[in-house]
Each structure stands twice: as C-alpha cells, then as structure tokens.
Amino acid sequence: MTLPDAQTVTHVKHWTNQLFSFRCTRPESLKFRSGEFVMLGLMEQLDSKTTKQKPLLRAYSIASPAWDDELEFYSIKVQDGPLTSRLQHIQPQDQIILRPKPVGTLVHDALLPEKRIWFFATGTGIAPFASLLRDPQTFQDYDEVILTHTCRKVNELQYGQHLIEDIKSNKLLHELLGMNFHKQLKYYPTTTRDTSRKVGRITDLLRSGEVFYDLSTSKITPDSDRAMICGNLAFNLELKEILEEFGLEEGANSHPRHYVVEKAFLD
Ligand code: A2P
C-alpha cells in the first residue's frame, strides 16, 4: 500500500545502542534550505477498536544538504518513546511518512555574513550542521567554519567524526565546497562523561576561554562572528546567554542578525 507522503528508506546505520541515522527517497516537491527541519514519522493505529491508522510525526532536522537527491536524518532511540521505539527498527525498503513542508531558524538567511561562523551542537543537535557543512554557501559566506560537538560519551561522537572525515576525503564535496574548505573548517569535539582528547561542556570551555586557546583563535565578537545553536533546551538557553554576553544579537529569517537557535525538539 502506498500512503500519502510516504517515502522509502534506502539506508540505515546504527552508530550506538542509542543513536542511528537513515536515508530515504526525497519527494520531488521538497525544496529546502540547508539547516531546516521537516515532520516525519510512522503510521500508528488510531485506537484499539479500529484498524484505522493516523500518522505519528516529530520534527527532524534534515542532515543532508539541499543538493542531495536523497534525505538523511540522525536520531536517538528512546526505548519507550512513542516514535523512536519503532522508528529505530526501520529497514531499507520500509516506508516512512514525511511532510514536505520544511521550516527552521538555522538558515544562512537569518544571519548577516561575517568572517567566522560557529556551529554549536550537543548530541543529535549536530544534524542540521551535517546539512550546512555540506552546503557550498557555508564556505562561500565565511572564511572560517567551526563545528563544536559535545556528547556524554566518546562513541556518541562517531556520527560527527565520520561526517568530518567524509567531508575532508570526498572528491565530489571538494569540487562543490571549493579548494580551500578543508583549511576553513575546524572541528572541536568534547565529551562530558568519558575521557577523551577534550573533556568538558562547551559552555564552560567558552566561559573559561579554553576553546579559543585550543583553536588558537580570537574571542567571539559581533564584528567577526556568527553562530548557530542546536542541542537540548538547557544547552540552547545557556549558550544563548553566553553569546549575548559576547555582544551577539539573535536573528531571524525576517531580521538577520548574529546568531540563531533551533526551535524544534525531538521526542
Ligand atoms: P553533561 O553530561 O554534563 O550533562 P544530553 O544527552 O543530556 O542531551 O546531553 C548532551 C551533552 O550536552 C552532554 O555532554 C551534556 O553534558 C551537555 N549538556 C547538557 N546540558 C547542558 C547545558 N546546559 N550546557 C552545556 N552543556 C550541556
């Protein structure tokens, strides 16, 4: 049976017991800007008295770039979560429901370009940046692009590490992103509950100035920096406060400024 708004899963990768990514076909009607999200999910039974079904949908950032023929998503697996307890079992050829109406705040249009852009992510919040980091506009608009990704455990960094390795070694991306992009891109992964090369919350590392020291770079200022934030709610709020302390102002599609925060939350 073909459902309205159904797309076919083409690839699934399990990164840890709690994290997986998948790719699916892209509806022809879906045009989006890198960094936006869509509603996606599965059909579920209306109630126990009927066989009728209704869609169960959640907001998911599109992790693939706007030029990609397929769509990619990165998700947590919540064992008792209404959607992800089932979504984690999808296989290639399965159907998922995807509403082709992209929206979102993490878009280039909401920022006034400057020299440097920071992408601040925790956990699955890296997804919109996986899209933006494969978008040529990111490297055209900014001389320097810094991705920070904070997770509890080292194995939760794998998706991001793989993404960065792929970006740096993929010939097609080299052609698209320009010859200098690997010099423009900096990656700063940190963990908070595992020993790794860098331990600590990015918020603390920004406040202490350690991140600027580690990256041999200058402090964030409104005259040189732009930023996008995507993580859990407490993180988003804390980082917003820090950026405001650095003098940055929040932007929107209708009013581009210095930084933007993701407004969609999963599960
Ligand atoms: P921590 O381990 O110290 O809580 P979660 O899995 O809970 O969404 O967290 C993902 C990562 O974000 C974890 O490394 C976590 O650190 C960090 N984190 C959670 N809340 C905040 C916050 N308010 N500020 C900075 N980092 C945070």
Coordinates of C-alpha atoms and ligand atoms in Angstrom, one line a residue:
M1 CA 0.0 0.0 0.0
T2 CA 1.4 3.5 -0.9
L3 CA 0.5 6.0 1.8
P4 CA 0.2 9.8 1.2
D5 CA 3.5 11.5 1.9
A6 CA 5.3 8.1 2.1
Q7 CA 9.0 7.8 1.3
T8 CA 11.1 4.7 1.0
V9 CA 14.0 4.1 3.4
T10 CA 17.2 3.4 1.4
H11 CA 19.9 3.0 4.1
V12 CA 20.1 2.6 7.9
K13 CA 23.2 2.9 10.1
H14 CA 23.2 2.2 13.8
W15 CA 26.0 4.2 15.5
T16 CA 25.4 3.1 19.1
N17 CA 22.6 1.4 21.1
Q18 CA 21.0 4.8 21.3
L19 CA 21.8 6.6 18.0
F20 CA 21.1 5.8 14.4
S21 CA 20.9 7.6 11.0
F22 CA 19.0 6.7 7.9
R23 CA 18.5 7.9 4.4
C24 CA 15.3 7.9 2.4
T25 CA 13.9 9.0 -1.0
R26 CA 13.3 12.7 -1.4
P27 CA 9.9 13.9 -2.6
E28 CA 10.2 15.8 -5.9
S29 CA 8.1 18.6 -4.3
L30 CA 10.5 19.1 -1.4
K31 CA 12.7 22.2 -1.7
F32 CA 14.5 23.2 1.5
R33 CA 17.3 25.4 2.7
S34 CA 20.2 23.5 4.5
G35 CA 19.5 23.6 8.2
E36 CA 15.7 23.3 8.1
F37 CA 13.6 20.5 9.6
V38 CA 10.5 18.6 8.5
M39 CA 7.9 16.5 10.3
L40 CA 8.5 12.8 9.8
G41 CA 7.3 9.5 11.4
L42 CA 5.3 6.4 11.0
M43 CA 1.6 5.4 10.9
E44 CA 0.1 4.2 14.1
Q45 CA -3.3 2.6 14.9
L46 CA -5.9 5.2 15.8
D47 CA -7.2 3.2 18.8
S48 CA -7.7 -0.5 19.9
K49 CA -11.3 -0.6 18.5
T50 CA -10.4 0.1 14.9
T51 CA -7.8 -0.8 12.2
K52 CA -7.7 2.8 11.0
Q53 CA -4.3 4.5 11.2
K54 CA -3.0 8.0 11.7
P55 CA 0.5 9.5 11.3
L56 CA 2.7 9.9 14.4
L57 CA 5.2 12.6 13.4
R58 CA 8.0 14.5 15.1
A59 CA 10.3 17.4 13.9
Y60 CA 13.6 16.1 12.4
S61 CA 16.3 18.3 11.1
I62 CA 17.4 17.3 7.6
A63 CA 21.0 16.2 7.9
S64 CA 21.7 16.0 4.1
P65 CA 22.5 19.1 2.1
A66 CA 19.9 20.8 -0.2
W67 CA 21.6 19.5 -3.3
D68 CA 21.4 15.8 -2.3
D69 CA 19.0 13.5 -4.2
E70 CA 18.1 11.7 -1.0
L71 CA 17.4 12.8 2.5
E72 CA 19.4 11.9 5.6
F73 CA 18.3 12.0 9.3
Y74 CA 20.0 11.4 12.6
S75 CA 18.0 10.2 15.5
I76 CA 18.1 9.0 19.1
K77 CA 16.4 5.7 20.1
V78 CA 14.2 6.2 23.1
Q79 CA 13.1 2.7 24.2
D80 CA 9.7 3.9 25.5
G81 CA 9.4 6.9 23.1
P82 CA 6.2 6.7 21.0
L83 CA 8.0 7.2 17.7
T84 CA 11.7 6.3 18.1
S85 CA 10.9 3.0 19.9
R86 CA 9.5 1.9 16.5
L87 CA 11.5 4.1 14.1
Q88 CA 14.8 2.5 15.3
H89 CA 13.7 -0.8 13.6
I90 CA 13.2 0.6 10.1
Q91 CA 15.0 -1.3 7.3
P92 CA 15.7 -0.4 3.7
Q93 CA 12.5 -0.6 1.5
D94 CA 10.3 0.3 4.5
Q95 CA 8.1 3.3 4.2
I96 CA 8.1 6.4 6.5
I97 CA 5.8 9.4 6.4
L98 CA 7.4 12.8 5.6
R99 CA 5.5 16.0 5.3
P100 CA 7.3 18.0 2.6
K101 CA 7.0 21.4 4.4
P102 CA 10.4 22.4 5.6
V103 CA 10.8 25.2 8.2
G104 CA 13.5 26.3 10.6
T105 CA 15.7 29.0 12.1
L106 CA 19.1 27.6 11.4
V107 CA 19.5 29.0 7.9
H108 CA 22.0 31.4 6.4
D109 CA 19.3 33.8 5.5
A110 CA 18.8 34.6 9.3
L111 CA 22.4 35.7 9.7
L112 CA 24.4 38.7 8.4
P113 CA 27.6 37.1 6.9
E114 CA 30.9 37.9 8.7
K115 CA 34.4 36.3 8.8
R116 CA 33.6 33.3 11.0
I117 CA 30.7 31.0 11.9
W118 CA 30.3 28.7 14.8
F119 CA 28.0 25.7 14.8
F120 CA 27.4 24.7 18.5
A121 CA 25.8 21.2 18.9
T122 CA 25.1 18.6 21.6
G123 CA 24.0 15.1 20.8
T124 CA 21.7 14.7 17.8
G125 CA 21.7 18.5 17.5
I126 CA 24.6 18.0 15.1
A127 CA 22.0 17.0 12.4
P128 CA 21.3 20.5 10.8
F129 CA 25.0 21.2 10.8
A130 CA 25.7 18.0 8.9
S131 CA 23.5 19.6 6.2
L132 CA 25.1 23.1 6.5
L133 CA 28.6 21.7 6.4
R134 CA 27.9 20.1 3.0
D135 CA 26.4 23.3 1.6
P136 CA 28.8 25.4 -0.6
Q137 CA 27.2 28.6 0.7
T138 CA 28.7 28.0 4.2
F139 CA 32.2 28.1 2.8
Q140 CA 31.4 31.0 0.4
D141 CA 29.9 33.2 3.1
Y142 CA 32.6 32.5 5.8
D143 CA 36.4 32.3 5.9
E144 CA 36.3 30.1 8.9
V145 CA 33.7 27.5 9.9
I146 CA 33.9 25.9 13.4
L147 CA 31.8 22.9 14.5
T148 CA 31.7 22.1 18.2
H149 CA 30.0 18.9 19.3
T150 CA 29.6 17.9 22.9
C151 CA 28.3 14.5 23.9
R152 CA 28.3 12.5 27.1
K153 CA 30.3 9.5 25.7
V154 CA 33.1 9.2 23.1
N155 CA 31.1 6.7 21.0
E156 CA 28.3 9.3 20.6
L157 CA 30.8 11.5 18.6
Q158 CA 31.1 8.9 15.9
Y159 CA 28.5 10.4 13.5
G160 CA 30.2 13.8 13.6
Q161 CA 33.7 12.3 13.2
H162 CA 32.5 10.3 10.2
L163 CA 30.9 13.4 8.7
I164 CA 34.1 15.4 9.0
E165 CA 36.2 12.6 7.6
D166 CA 33.8 12.2 4.7
I167 CA 33.7 15.9 4.0
K168 CA 37.6 16.1 4.0
S169 CA 38.0 13.0 1.8
N170 CA 35.1 13.1 -0.6
K171 CA 36.1 14.3 -4.1
L172 CA 32.6 15.4 -5.1
L173 CA 32.4 17.6 -1.9
H174 CA 35.9 19.1 -2.6
E175 CA 34.6 20.3 -6.0
L176 CA 31.4 21.6 -4.6
L177 CA 32.8 23.3 -1.5
G178 CA 35.9 24.8 -3.1
M179 CA 39.6 24.0 -2.8
N180 CA 40.2 25.8 0.5
F181 CA 37.3 24.5 2.5
H182 CA 39.5 22.0 4.5
K183 CA 41.6 24.9 5.7
Q184 CA 38.4 26.8 6.5
L185 CA 36.8 24.0 8.6
K186 CA 37.6 23.4 12.3
Y187 CA 36.1 20.6 14.4
Y188 CA 36.1 20.7 18.2
P189 CA 34.5 17.6 19.7
T190 CA 34.2 17.3 23.5
T191 CA 32.8 14.7 26.0
T192 CA 31.5 15.2 29.5
R193 CA 31.2 11.7 31.0
D194 CA 34.1 9.9 29.2
T195 CA 37.8 10.6 29.0
S196 CA 38.6 12.0 25.5
R197 CA 41.0 14.4 23.9
K198 CA 38.8 17.3 25.3
V199 CA 36.7 16.9 28.3
G200 CA 34.1 19.5 29.3
R201 CA 30.9 21.2 28.4
I202 CA 31.4 23.7 25.5
T203 CA 29.6 26.3 27.6
D204 CA 32.3 26.1 30.3
L205 CA 35.1 26.0 27.7
L206 CA 33.7 29.2 26.2
R207 CA 33.4 30.9 29.5
S208 CA 37.0 30.0 30.6
G209 CA 38.3 30.9 27.1
E210 CA 39.9 27.4 26.8
V211 CA 38.2 26.8 23.4
F212 CA 39.9 29.9 21.9
Y213 CA 43.2 28.9 23.3
D214 CA 42.8 25.3 21.9
L215 CA 41.8 26.6 18.5
S216 CA 44.5 29.3 18.5
T217 CA 41.8 31.8 17.7
S218 CA 40.4 35.1 18.9
K219 CA 37.4 35.6 21.2
I220 CA 33.9 35.8 19.8
T221 CA 32.8 39.3 18.9
P222 CA 29.8 40.7 17.0
D223 CA 32.2 42.2 14.4
S224 CA 33.8 38.9 13.5
D225 CA 31.5 36.0 14.5
R226 CA 28.2 34.4 13.7
A227 CA 26.7 31.4 15.4
M228 CA 24.0 28.7 15.2
I229 CA 23.0 26.6 18.3
C230 CA 21.3 23.2 18.3
G231 CA 21.1 20.9 21.3
N232 CA 19.0 20.2 24.3
L233 CA 16.9 23.0 25.7
A234 CA 19.1 23.9 28.8
F235 CA 22.1 24.0 26.5
N236 CA 20.4 26.2 24.0
L237 CA 19.4 28.7 26.7
E238 CA 22.9 28.7 28.3
L239 CA 24.7 29.2 25.0
K240 CA 22.3 31.9 24.0
E241 CA 23.2 33.7 27.2
I242 CA 26.9 33.3 26.6
L243 CA 26.6 34.7 23.0
E244 CA 24.6 37.7 24.3
E245 CA 27.4 38.3 26.8
F246 CA 29.9 38.4 23.9
G247 CA 27.6 41.0 22.4
L248 CA 25.8 38.9 19.7
E249 CA 22.1 39.5 18.9
E250 CA 19.6 36.9 17.9
G251 CA 18.5 36.9 14.3
A252 CA 15.5 35.5 12.4
N253 CA 14.6 34.9 8.7
S254 CA 12.8 38.2 8.7
H255 CA 15.5 40.0 10.6
P256 CA 19.0 38.7 10.0
R257 CA 21.5 39.3 12.9
H258 CA 24.4 37.5 14.6
Y259 CA 23.1 34.1 15.9
V260 CA 20.2 31.7 15.7
V261 CA 18.8 28.9 17.9
E262 CA 17.0 25.8 16.8
K263 CA 13.4 25.8 17.9
A264 CA 12.4 22.2 17.2
F265 CA 12.8 19.5 19.8
L266 CA 12.8 15.7 19.4
D267 CA 10.9 13.1 21.4
Ligands
A2P1 P1 26.5 16.7 30.8 O1 27.0 15.3 30.7 O2 27.4 17.5 31.7 O3 25.1 16.8 31.2 P2 22.1 15.2 26.8 O4 22.4 13.8 26.3 O5 21.6 15.3 28.2 O6 21.2 15.9 25.8 O7 23.5 16.0 26.8 C1 24.3 16.0 25.7 C2 25.5 16.8 26.0 O8 25.2 18.2 26.3 C3 26.2 16.3 27.3 O9 27.6 16.2 27.1 C4 25.8 17.2 28.4 O10 26.7 17.4 29.4 C5 25.7 18.5 27.6 N1 24.8 19.5 28.2 C6 23.6 19.3 28.8 N2 23.1 20.4 29.3 C7 24.0 21.3 29.1 C8 24.0 22.8 29.4 N3 23.0 23.4 30.0 N4 25.1 23.4 29.0 C9 26.1 22.8 28.4 N5 26.1 21.5 28.0 C10 25.1 20.8 28.4

